[in-house]
Coordinates of C-alpha atoms in Angstrom, one line a residue:
X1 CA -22.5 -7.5 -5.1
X2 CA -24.7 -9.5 -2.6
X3 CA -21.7 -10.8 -1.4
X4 CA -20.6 -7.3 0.2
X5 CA -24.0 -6.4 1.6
X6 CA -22.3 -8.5 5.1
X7 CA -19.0 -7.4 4.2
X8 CA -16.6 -4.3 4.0
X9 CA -13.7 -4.9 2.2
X10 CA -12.0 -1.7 3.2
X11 CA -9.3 -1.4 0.6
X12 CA -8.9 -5.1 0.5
X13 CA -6.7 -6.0 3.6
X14 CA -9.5 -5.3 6.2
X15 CA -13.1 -6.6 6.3
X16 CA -16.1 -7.3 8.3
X17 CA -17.0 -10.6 9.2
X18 CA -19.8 -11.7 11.5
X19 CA -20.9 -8.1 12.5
X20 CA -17.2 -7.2 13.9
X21 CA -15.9 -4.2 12.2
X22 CA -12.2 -3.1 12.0
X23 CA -11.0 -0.1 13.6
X24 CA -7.9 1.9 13.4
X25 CA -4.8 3.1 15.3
X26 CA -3.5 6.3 17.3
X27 CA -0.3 6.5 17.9
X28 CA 2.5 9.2 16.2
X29 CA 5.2 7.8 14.9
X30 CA 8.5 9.8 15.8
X31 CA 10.0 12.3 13.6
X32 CA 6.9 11.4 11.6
X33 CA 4.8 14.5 12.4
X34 CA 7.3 16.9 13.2
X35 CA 9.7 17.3 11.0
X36 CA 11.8 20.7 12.7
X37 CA 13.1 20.9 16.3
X38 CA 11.5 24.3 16.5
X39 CA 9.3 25.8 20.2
X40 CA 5.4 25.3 19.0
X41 CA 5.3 29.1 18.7
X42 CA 8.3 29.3 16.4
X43 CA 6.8 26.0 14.0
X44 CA 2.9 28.2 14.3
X45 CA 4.4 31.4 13.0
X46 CA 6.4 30.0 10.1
X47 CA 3.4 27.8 8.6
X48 CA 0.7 30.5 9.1
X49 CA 3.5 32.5 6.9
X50 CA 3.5 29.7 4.7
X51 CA 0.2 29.4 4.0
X52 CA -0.6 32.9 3.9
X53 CA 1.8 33.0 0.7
X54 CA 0.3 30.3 -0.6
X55 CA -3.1 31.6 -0.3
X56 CA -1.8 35.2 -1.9
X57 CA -0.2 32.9 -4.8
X58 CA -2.8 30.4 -5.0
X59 CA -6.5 31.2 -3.4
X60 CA -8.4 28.4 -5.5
X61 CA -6.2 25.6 -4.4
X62 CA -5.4 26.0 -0.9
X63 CA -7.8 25.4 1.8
X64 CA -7.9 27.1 5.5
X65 CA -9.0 25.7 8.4
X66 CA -13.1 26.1 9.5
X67 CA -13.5 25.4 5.6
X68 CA -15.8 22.7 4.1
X69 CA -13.4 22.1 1.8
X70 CA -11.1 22.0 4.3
X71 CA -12.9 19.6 6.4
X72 CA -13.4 17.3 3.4
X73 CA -10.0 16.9 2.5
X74 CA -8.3 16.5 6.3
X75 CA -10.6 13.3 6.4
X76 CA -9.7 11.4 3.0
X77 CA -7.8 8.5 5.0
X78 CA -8.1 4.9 5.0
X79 CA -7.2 5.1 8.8
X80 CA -8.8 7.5 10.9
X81 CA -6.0 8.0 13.6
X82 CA -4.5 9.3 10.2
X83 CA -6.8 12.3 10.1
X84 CA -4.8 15.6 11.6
X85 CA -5.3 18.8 11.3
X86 CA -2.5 20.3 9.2
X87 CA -2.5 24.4 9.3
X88 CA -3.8 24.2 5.9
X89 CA -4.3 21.9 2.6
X90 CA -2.7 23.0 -1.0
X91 CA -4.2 21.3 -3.3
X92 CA -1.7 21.6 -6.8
X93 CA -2.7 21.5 -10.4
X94 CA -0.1 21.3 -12.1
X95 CA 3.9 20.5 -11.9
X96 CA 4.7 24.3 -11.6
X97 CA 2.1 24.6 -9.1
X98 CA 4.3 22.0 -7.0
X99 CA 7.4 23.9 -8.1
X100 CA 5.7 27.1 -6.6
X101 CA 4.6 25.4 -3.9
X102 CA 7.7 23.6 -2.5
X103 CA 9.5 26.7 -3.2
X104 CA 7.5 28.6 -0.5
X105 CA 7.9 25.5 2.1
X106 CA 11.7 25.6 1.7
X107 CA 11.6 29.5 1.7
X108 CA 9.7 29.3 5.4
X109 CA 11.5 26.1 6.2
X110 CA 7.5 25.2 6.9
X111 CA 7.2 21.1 7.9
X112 CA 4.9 19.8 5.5
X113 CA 3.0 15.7 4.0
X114 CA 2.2 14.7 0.7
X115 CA -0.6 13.1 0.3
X116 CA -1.6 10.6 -2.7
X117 CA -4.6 8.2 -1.7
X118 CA -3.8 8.1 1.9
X119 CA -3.7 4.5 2.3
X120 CA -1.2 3.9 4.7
X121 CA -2.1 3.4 8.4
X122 CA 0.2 5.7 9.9
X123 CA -0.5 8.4 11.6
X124 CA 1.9 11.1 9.8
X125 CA 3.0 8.8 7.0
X126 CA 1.0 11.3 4.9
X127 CA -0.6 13.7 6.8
X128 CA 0.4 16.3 9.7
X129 CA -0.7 18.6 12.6
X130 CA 2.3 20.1 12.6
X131 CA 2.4 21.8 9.3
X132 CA 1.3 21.7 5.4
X133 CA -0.4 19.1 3.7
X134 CA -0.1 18.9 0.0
X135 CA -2.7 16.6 -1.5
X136 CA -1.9 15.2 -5.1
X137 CA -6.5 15.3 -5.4
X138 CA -6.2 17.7 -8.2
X139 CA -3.2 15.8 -10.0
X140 CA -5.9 13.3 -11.8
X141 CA -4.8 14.1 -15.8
X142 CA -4.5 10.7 -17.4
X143 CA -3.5 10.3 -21.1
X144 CA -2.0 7.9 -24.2
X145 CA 1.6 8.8 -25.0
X146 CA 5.1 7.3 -24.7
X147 CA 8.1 7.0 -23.7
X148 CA 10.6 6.5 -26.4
X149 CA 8.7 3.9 -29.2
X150 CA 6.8 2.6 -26.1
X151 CA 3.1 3.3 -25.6
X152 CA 2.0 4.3 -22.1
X153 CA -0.6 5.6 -20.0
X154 CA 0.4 8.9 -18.1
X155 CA -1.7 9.0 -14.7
X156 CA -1.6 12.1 -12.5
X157 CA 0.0 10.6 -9.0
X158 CA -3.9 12.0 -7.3
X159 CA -6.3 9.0 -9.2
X160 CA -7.0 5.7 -7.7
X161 CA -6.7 2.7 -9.4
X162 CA -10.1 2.0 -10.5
X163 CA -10.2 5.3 -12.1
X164 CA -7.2 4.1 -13.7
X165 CA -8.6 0.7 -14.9
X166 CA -12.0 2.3 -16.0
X167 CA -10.5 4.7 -18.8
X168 CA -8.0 2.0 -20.0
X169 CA -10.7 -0.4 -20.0
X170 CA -13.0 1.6 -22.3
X171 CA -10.1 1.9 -24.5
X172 CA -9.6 -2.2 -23.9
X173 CA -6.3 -1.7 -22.3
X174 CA -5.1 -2.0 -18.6
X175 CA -1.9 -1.5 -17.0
X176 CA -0.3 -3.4 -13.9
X177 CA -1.2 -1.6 -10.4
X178 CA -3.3 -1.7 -7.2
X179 CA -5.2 -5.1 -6.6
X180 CA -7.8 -3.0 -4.8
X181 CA -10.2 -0.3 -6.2
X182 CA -10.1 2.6 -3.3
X183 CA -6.2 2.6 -3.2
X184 CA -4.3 5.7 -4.8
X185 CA -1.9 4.9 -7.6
X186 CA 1.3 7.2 -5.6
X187 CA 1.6 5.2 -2.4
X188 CA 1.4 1.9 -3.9
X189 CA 3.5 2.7 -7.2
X190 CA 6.4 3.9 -4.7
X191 CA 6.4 1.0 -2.6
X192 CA 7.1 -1.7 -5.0
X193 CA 3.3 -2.7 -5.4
X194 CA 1.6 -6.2 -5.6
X195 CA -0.5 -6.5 -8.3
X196 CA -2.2 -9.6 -10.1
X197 CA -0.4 -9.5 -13.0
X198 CA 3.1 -10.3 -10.9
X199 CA 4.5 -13.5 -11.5
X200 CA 5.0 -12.5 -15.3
X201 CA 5.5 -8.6 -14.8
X202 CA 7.3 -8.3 -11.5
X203 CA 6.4 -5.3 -9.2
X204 CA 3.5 -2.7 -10.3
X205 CA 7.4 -0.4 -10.1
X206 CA 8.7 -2.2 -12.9
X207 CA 6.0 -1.4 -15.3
X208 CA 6.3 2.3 -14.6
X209 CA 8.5 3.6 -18.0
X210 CA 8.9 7.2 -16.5
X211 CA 8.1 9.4 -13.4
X212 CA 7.3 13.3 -13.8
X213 CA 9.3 14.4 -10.6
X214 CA 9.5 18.0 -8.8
X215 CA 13.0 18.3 -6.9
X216 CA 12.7 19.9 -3.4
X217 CA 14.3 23.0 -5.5
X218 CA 11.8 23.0 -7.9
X219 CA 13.2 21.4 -11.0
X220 CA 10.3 19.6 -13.0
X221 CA 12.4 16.1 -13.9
X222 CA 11.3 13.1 -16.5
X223 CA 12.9 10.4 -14.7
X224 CA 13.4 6.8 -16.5
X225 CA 16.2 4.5 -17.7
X226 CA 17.5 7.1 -20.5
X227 CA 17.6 9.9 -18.6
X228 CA 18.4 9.1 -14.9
X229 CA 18.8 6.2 -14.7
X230 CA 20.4 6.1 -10.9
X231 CA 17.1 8.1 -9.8
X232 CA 15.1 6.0 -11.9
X233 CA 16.4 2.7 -9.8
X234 CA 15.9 4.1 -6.6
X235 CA 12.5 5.4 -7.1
X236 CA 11.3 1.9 -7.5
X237 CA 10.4 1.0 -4.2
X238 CA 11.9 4.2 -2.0
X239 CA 8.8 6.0 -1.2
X240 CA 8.3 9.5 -1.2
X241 CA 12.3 9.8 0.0
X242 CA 13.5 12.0 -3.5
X243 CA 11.1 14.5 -4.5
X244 CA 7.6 14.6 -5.3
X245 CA 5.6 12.2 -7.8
X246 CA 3.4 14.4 -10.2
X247 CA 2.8 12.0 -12.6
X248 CA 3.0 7.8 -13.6
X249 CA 3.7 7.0 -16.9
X250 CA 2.8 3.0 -16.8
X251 CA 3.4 0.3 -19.7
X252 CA -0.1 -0.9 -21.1
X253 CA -1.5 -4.0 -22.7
X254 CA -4.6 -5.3 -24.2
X255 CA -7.5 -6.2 -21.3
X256 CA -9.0 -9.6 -21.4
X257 CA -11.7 -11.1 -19.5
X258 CA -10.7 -13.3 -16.3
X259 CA -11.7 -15.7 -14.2
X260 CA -11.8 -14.7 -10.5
X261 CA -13.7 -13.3 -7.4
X262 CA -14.1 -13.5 -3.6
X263 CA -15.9 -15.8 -1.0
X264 CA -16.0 -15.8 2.8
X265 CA -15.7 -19.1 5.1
X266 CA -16.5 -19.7 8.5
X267 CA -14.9 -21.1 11.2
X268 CA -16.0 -24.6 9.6
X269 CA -14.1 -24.0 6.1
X270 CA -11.1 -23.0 8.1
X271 CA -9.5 -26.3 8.0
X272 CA -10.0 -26.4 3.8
X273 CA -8.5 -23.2 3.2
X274 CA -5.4 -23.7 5.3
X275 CA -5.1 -27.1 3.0
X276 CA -5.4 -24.6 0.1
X277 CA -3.1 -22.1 0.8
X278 CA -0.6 -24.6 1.7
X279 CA -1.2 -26.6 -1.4
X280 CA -0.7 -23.7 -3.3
X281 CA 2.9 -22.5 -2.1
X282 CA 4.2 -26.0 -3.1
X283 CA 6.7 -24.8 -5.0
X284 CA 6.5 -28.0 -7.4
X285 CA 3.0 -28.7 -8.1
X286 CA 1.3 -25.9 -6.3
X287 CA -0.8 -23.2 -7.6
X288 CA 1.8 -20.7 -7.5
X289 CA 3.8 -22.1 -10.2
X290 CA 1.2 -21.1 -13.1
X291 CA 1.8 -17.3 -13.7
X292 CA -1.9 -16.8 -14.9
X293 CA -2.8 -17.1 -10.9
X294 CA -3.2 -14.8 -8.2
X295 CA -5.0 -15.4 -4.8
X296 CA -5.0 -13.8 -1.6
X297 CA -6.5 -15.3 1.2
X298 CA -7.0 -13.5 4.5
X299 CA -7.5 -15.3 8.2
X300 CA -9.3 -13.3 11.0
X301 CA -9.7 -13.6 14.9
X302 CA -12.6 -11.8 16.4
X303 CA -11.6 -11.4 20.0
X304 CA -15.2 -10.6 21.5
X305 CA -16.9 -14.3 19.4
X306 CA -12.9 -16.1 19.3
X307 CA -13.5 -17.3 16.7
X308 CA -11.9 -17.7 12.9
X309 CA -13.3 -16.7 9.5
X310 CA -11.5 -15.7 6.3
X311 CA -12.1 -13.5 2.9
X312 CA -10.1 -15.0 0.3
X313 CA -9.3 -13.3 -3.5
X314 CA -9.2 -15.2 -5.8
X315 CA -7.4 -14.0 -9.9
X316 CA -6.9 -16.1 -13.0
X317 CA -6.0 -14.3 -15.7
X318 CA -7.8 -15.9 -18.7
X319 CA -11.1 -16.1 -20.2
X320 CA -12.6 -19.6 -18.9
X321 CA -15.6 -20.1 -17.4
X322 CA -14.4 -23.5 -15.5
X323 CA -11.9 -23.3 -12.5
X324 CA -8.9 -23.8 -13.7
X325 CA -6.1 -26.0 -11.7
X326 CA -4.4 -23.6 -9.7
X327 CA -6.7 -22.1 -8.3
X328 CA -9.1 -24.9 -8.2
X329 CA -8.8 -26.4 -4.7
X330 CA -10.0 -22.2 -3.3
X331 CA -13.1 -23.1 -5.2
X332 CA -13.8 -26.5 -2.8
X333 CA -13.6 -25.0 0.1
X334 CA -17.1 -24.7 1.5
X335 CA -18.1 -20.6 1.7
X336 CA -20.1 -18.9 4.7
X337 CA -22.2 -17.2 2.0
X338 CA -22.8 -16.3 -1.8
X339 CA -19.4 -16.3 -3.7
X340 CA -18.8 -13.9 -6.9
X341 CA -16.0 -16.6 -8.0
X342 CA -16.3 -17.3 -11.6
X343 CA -15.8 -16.8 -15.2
X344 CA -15.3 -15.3 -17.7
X345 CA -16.1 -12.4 -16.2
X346 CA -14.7 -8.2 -16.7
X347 CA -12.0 -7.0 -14.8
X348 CA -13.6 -3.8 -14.0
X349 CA -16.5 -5.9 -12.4
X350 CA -13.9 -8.0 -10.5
X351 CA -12.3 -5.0 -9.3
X352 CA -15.2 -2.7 -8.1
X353 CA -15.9 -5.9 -5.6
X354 CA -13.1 -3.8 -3.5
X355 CA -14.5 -0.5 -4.3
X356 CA -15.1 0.6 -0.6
X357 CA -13.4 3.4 1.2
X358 CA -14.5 4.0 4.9
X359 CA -12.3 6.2 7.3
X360 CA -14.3 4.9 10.7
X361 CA -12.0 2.7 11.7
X362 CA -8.4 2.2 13.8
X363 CA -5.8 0.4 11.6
X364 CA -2.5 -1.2 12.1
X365 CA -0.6 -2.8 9.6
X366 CA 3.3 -5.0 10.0
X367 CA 4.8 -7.2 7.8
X368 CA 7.1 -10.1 7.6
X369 CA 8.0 -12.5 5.1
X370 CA 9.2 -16.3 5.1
X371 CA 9.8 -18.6 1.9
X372 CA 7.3 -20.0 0.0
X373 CA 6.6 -23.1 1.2
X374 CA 3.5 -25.6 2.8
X375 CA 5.8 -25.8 5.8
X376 CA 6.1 -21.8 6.1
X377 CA 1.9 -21.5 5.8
X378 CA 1.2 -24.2 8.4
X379 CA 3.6 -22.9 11.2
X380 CA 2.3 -19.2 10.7
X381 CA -1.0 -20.1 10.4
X382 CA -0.4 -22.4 13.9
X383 CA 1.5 -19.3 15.6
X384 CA -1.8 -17.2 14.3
X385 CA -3.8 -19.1 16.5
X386 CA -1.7 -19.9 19.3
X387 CA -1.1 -16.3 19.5
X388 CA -4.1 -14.4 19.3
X389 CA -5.9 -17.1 21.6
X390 CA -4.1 -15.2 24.1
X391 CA -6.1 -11.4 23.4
X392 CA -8.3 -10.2 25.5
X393 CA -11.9 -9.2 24.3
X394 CA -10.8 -5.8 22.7
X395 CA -14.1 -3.8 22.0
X396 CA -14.6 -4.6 18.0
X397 CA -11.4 -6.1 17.7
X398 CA -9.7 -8.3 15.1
X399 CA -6.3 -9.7 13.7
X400 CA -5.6 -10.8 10.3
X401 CA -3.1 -12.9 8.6
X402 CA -3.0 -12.9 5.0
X403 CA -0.6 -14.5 2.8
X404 CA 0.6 -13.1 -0.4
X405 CA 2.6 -15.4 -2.7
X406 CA 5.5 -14.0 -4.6
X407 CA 6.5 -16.9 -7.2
X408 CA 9.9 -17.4 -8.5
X409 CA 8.8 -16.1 -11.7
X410 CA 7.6 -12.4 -10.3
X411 CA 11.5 -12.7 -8.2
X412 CA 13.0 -13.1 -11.8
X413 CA 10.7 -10.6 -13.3
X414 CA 11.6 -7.9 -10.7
X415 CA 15.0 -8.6 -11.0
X416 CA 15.4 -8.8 -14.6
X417 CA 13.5 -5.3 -14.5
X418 CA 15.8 -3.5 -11.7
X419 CA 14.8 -1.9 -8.8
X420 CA 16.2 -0.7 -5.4
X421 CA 14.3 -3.7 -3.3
X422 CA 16.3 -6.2 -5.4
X423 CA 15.0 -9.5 -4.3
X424 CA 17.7 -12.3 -4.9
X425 CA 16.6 -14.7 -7.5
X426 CA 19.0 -17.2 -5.9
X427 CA 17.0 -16.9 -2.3
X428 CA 14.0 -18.2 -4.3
X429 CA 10.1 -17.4 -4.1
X430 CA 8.6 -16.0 -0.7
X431 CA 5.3 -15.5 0.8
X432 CA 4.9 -11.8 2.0
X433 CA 3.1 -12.0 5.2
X434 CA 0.7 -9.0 6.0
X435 CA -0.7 -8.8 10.1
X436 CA -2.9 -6.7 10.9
X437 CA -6.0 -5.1 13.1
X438 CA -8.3 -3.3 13.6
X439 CA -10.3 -2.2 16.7
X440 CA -12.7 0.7 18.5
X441 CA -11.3 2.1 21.0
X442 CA -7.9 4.5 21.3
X443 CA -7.2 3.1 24.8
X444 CA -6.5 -0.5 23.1
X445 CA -4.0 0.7 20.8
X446 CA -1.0 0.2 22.5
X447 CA -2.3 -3.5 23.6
X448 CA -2.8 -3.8 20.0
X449 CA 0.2 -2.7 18.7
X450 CA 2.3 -4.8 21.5
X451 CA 0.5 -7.7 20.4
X452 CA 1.2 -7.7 16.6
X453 CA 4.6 -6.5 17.9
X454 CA 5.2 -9.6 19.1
X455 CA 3.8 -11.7 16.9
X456 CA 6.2 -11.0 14.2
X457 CA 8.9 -11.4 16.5
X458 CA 7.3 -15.1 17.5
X459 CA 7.2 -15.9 13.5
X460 CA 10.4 -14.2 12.4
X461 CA 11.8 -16.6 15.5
X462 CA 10.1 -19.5 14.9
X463 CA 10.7 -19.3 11.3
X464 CA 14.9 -18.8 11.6
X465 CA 15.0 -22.0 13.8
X466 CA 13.6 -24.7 11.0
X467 CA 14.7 -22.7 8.0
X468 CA 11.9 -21.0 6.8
X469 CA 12.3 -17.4 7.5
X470 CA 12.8 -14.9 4.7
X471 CA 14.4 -11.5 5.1
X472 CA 12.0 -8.9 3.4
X473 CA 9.5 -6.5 4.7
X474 CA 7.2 -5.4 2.0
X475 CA 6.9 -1.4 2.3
X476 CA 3.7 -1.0 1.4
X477 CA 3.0 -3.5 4.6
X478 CA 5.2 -2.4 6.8
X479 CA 4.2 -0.6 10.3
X480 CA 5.2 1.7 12.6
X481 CA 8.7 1.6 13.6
X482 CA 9.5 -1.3 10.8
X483 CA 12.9 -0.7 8.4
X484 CA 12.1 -2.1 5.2
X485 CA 15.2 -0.4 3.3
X486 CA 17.7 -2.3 5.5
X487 CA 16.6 -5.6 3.7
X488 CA 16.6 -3.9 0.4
X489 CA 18.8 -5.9 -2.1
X490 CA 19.9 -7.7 1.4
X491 CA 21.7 -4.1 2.5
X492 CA 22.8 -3.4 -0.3
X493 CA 20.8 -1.1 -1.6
X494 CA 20.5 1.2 0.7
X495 CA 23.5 2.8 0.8
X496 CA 23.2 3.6 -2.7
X497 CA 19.7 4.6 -2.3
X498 CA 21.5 7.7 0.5
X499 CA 23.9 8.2 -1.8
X500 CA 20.6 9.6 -4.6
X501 CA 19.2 11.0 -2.4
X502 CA 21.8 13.2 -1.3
X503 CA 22.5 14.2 -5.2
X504 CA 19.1 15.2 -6.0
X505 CA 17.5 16.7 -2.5
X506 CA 21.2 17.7 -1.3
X507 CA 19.5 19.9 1.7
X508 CA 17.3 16.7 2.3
X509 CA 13.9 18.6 2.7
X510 CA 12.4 15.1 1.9
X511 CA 14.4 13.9 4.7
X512 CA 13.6 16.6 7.5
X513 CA 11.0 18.8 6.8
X514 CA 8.7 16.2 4.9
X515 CA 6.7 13.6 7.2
X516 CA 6.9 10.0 6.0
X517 CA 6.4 6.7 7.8
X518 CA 10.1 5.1 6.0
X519 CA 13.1 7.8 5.6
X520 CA 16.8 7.1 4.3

C-alpha cells in the first residue's frame, strides 16, 4: 500500500496527486430536497410528527438531532456538500421495519431520502434538510440461498462492496459489483454498475437474480424474471424511482487470483498513456477486445501547478504473473512512483487498494459517452486540455477525465440479459466518459460547475461533427441537471419505465415525496 501513502483514491474516481486534494460541491438540485410545495412551518410540523411516531414505534433505530449517533450518520457521504441535516435518521432492520416506516411517511405525507452508501455527489440525491432520512446501515444480512435452482448471495442493500467480496471470498466465491471498495452495493446495483467482470457479464444489474422490494404501501415484493418480470426490467438501471431496495440477491462464481493494480504518472508519462488508452479502444486489435481485461485510466488538471498527472486501474482476470497483451502497453508507460501492478495476485488485496472513504471534500461528477474508438480518445483527451487550460487557479482545484471502455461483448451481454438502459448492440461498443472535480472552496462551485458544464457540451459537439459521439449518459455518472433515462434504450424505455412506475407506486411517493438526483 506504499503506493497510497501520496495518494487518496476516494472511492476510485477522485484522488490526490502532487499534494492537490479534491473537494466537493454545494449546490441543491431542484425538486431534489424538497419534495412538497408546503410553507416551512407546514413541512416542520408534519416531520416532527413523523418522527415523533417513529421514535414511539421504533426508539432503537431512529436517531434525533444533537445525538452522536445522529451526528455520525448525517456525515456518511462521499461528498460533503451532501451532508444535510434531515429532521431525523431511521435506521430500519428489517423489511417490516421499512413497511412500518414508509407507512408513517405516507400517513404524514413527511418528504423523506434513502440512503444506501451515499456515493453520489449530489446534494439531495440521498439525503435532505427538508425531511426524513432512511439509511439502509443496518440492512447489512448477507447469506447463501437461491433463486429458483440458482445459487446466490443475498446482500442487505446497507453493505459496501468489499464487505461483499470479503465473505464471498472466504467462501472462494465473488459476485459481479462495485470496482471500488468504499462504494455501497444499492446506489451502484440501481444504476446499471460497471464492474470488472463486464465484457462477459454485462452490467453488475444483470447479475442481480432477485430484488427484496418494499412498495411505497408497504407490500414486501420478491421481484425477478418469474415473478415480475415488468418490475424486474425496469429496476435494472431506474434508480430508487419504484420502491425501496431491502435486499440484492446476486449470481456467484468461483474466485480466482488476477493479475492487476494501479500506478500514477506524471506529466512526463502523459504522452504514453494517451498512446495506451487509444491503443486499447481499437476496436480490432486493441486491448478491449479480450474480455479477461479491464482498465480504467484517469487524467487530472491541477489548476494552482497546470499541470497533468493520471491514476490508472489496471484488471486482468487470470492467474499470470506476466503482463498479458491487452493490458500490456499500461505496464510501459513510465510511473511517477511505486506501482502495485502485478500478478497473480488476490482480489481482495487488489480491491482494498480503493478502500478509502473521506467526506472532506467538494465533488462534482457529469457524464458523456462517445464510441469506442482511438479517434474518440484523442479528440477528448485534446478538448481536455484545450479546455481546462482556460481555468483559473481555483483554491485545491482539479478536473478529471477518465475513460471507461464498454466492449462489444459487455453491449451483447447486457442486452442478451435485459434491462431498461438497453444499449443497442447494433450502435456498437462505447467508451463512457466520466468528468469530474473537485475543489475547496463553496464560492468556486458555480465556476466549477459552469465549466464541466460546458465541457460536455464542447465534446458532445465536437464529437457529432466527425462521427464519434455516442448517445448514453451512464447514471451512476451523471450530474446535476443530467437526464440519463431519455437515452435509455434510445427513448424507448422510458415511457415504459412511467408506465411501472405508475402500477406499483400509483400515488408516486417515490416520485414526490422521495428526494433523488434522476426521477421518471
Amino acid at each position: 500500500m506504499k503506493l497510497f501513502q501520496k495518494l487518496t483514491v476516494a472511492m476510485g474516481y477522485m484522488m490526490k496527486f502532487s499534494g492537490v486534494v479534491f473537494f466537493t460541491v454545494t449546490w441543491i438540485q431542484p425538486g431534489t430536497t424538497a419534495a412538497l410545495s408546503l410553507p416551512n412551518n407546514r413541512s416542520t410540523d408534519i416531520t416532527e410528527t413523523a418522527c415523533h411516531q417513529l421514535y414511539v414505534e421504533y426508539p432503537s433505530l431512529l436517531a434525533l438531532q444533537n445525538s452522536t449517533i445522529y451526528e455520525t450518520e448525517r456525515i456518511e457521504y462521499w461528498d460533503k456538500a451532501a451532508v444535510l441535516s434531515p429532521f431525523c435518521i431511521f435506521t430500519p432492520r428489517t423489511p417490516q421495519d421499512v413497511t412500518k416506516g414508509l407507512g408513517i411517511l405516507l400517513q404524514t405525507q413527511t418528504p423523506f431520502a434513502v440512503r444506501s452508501g451515499g456515493h453520489t455527489p449530489i446534494p439531495g440525491a440521498s439525503s435532505t434538510s427538508n425531511g426524513i432520512l432512511i439509511a439502509s446501515d443496518k440492512l447489512t444480512n448477507i447469506e447463501l440461498g437461491t433463486v429458483g435452482t440458482t445459487q446466490v448471495v443475498r446482500v442487505g442493500t446497507g453493505l459496501r462492496w468489499i464487505e461483499v467480496y470479503e465473505w464471498l471470498a472466504a467462501r472462494s466465491l465473488t459476485a459481479i459489483g462495485g470496482r471500488y471498495a468504499t462504494v455501497g452495493v444499492g446506489g451502484l446495483s440501481l444504476g446499471g454498475g460497471l464492474n470488472y467482470y463486464r465484457s462477459v457479464h454485462g452490467w453488475a444489474a444483470n447479475s442481480i437474480l432477485n430484488y427484496e422490494l418494499v412498495t411505497a404501501h408497504g407490500e414486501v415484493l420478491q421481484v425477478n424474471a418469474d415473478t415480475l418480470p415488468d418490475l424486474f426490467w425496469a429496476l435494472k438501471g431506474g434508480s430508487g424511482n419504484f420502491g425501496f431496495i431491502t435486499r440484492f440477491d446476486l449470481a456467484i462464481f468461483p474466485l480466482i487470483d488476477i493479475y492487476g493494480g494501479n500506478f500514477l504518472t506524471n506529466s512526463s508519462g502523459i504522452g504514453s498513456l494517451v498512446k495506451a488508452v487509444a491503443a486499447f479502444a481499437d476496436t480490432v486489435n486493441g486491448g478491449i477486445v479480450d474480455p479477461l481485461a479491464a482498465v480504467n485510466p484517469t487524467v487530472q488538471f491541477a489548476t494552482d501547478t497546470r499541470e497533468l498527472s493520471s491514476f490508472t486501474n489496471v484488471f486482468y482476470n487470470a492467474s499470470t504473473g506476466s503482463a498479458p497483451a491487452a493490458v500490456k502497453q499500461f505496464t510501459e508507460v513510465p510511473p511517477s512512483g511505486p506501482s502495485t501492478v502485478s500478478g497473480p495476485r488476490s482480489f481482495i488485496g487488489f480491491m482494498n487498494e480503493t478502500a478509502v472513504f473521506s467526506n472532506d471534500m467538494r465533488r462534482l461528477f457529469r457524464a458523456t459517452s462517445v464510441k469506442c474508438k482511438a479517434q474518440a480518445v484523442e479528440l477528448v483527451q485534446q478538448i481536455f486540455i484545450e479546455e481546462s487550460a482556460k481555468l483559473k487557479n481555483v483554491t485545491g482545484g482539479t478536473v478529471t477525465v477518465t475513460y471507461q471502455y464498454m466492449s462489444q461483448s459487455f453491449v451483447d451481454a447486457a442486452h442478451a440479459a435485459g434491462d431498461a438502459i438497453d444499449l443497442s448492440p447494433s450502435n456498437g461498443p462505447l467508451i463512457a466518459i466520466l468528468l469530474a472535480s473537485a475543489w475547496e472552496l463553496s464560492s468556486d462551485d458555480s465556476y466549477l460547475l459552469d465549466f464541466l458544464t460546458s465541457l460536455v457540451e464542447v465534446i458532445d459537439s465536437k464529437s457529432r461533427a466527425v462521427d464519434l459521439y455516442y448517445p448514453f449518459i451512464f447514471l451512476n455518472d451523471a450530474g446535476h441537471g443530467q437526464r440519463p433515462f431519455e437515452l435509455y434504450g434510445i427513448g424507448a424505455s422510458l415511457p415504459k419505465m412511467k408506465l411501472i412506475a405508475k402500477k406499483y407506486d400509483p400515488s408516486g411517493i417515490f416520485q414526490s415525496l422521495a428526494t433523488g438526483a434522476f426521477k421518471l
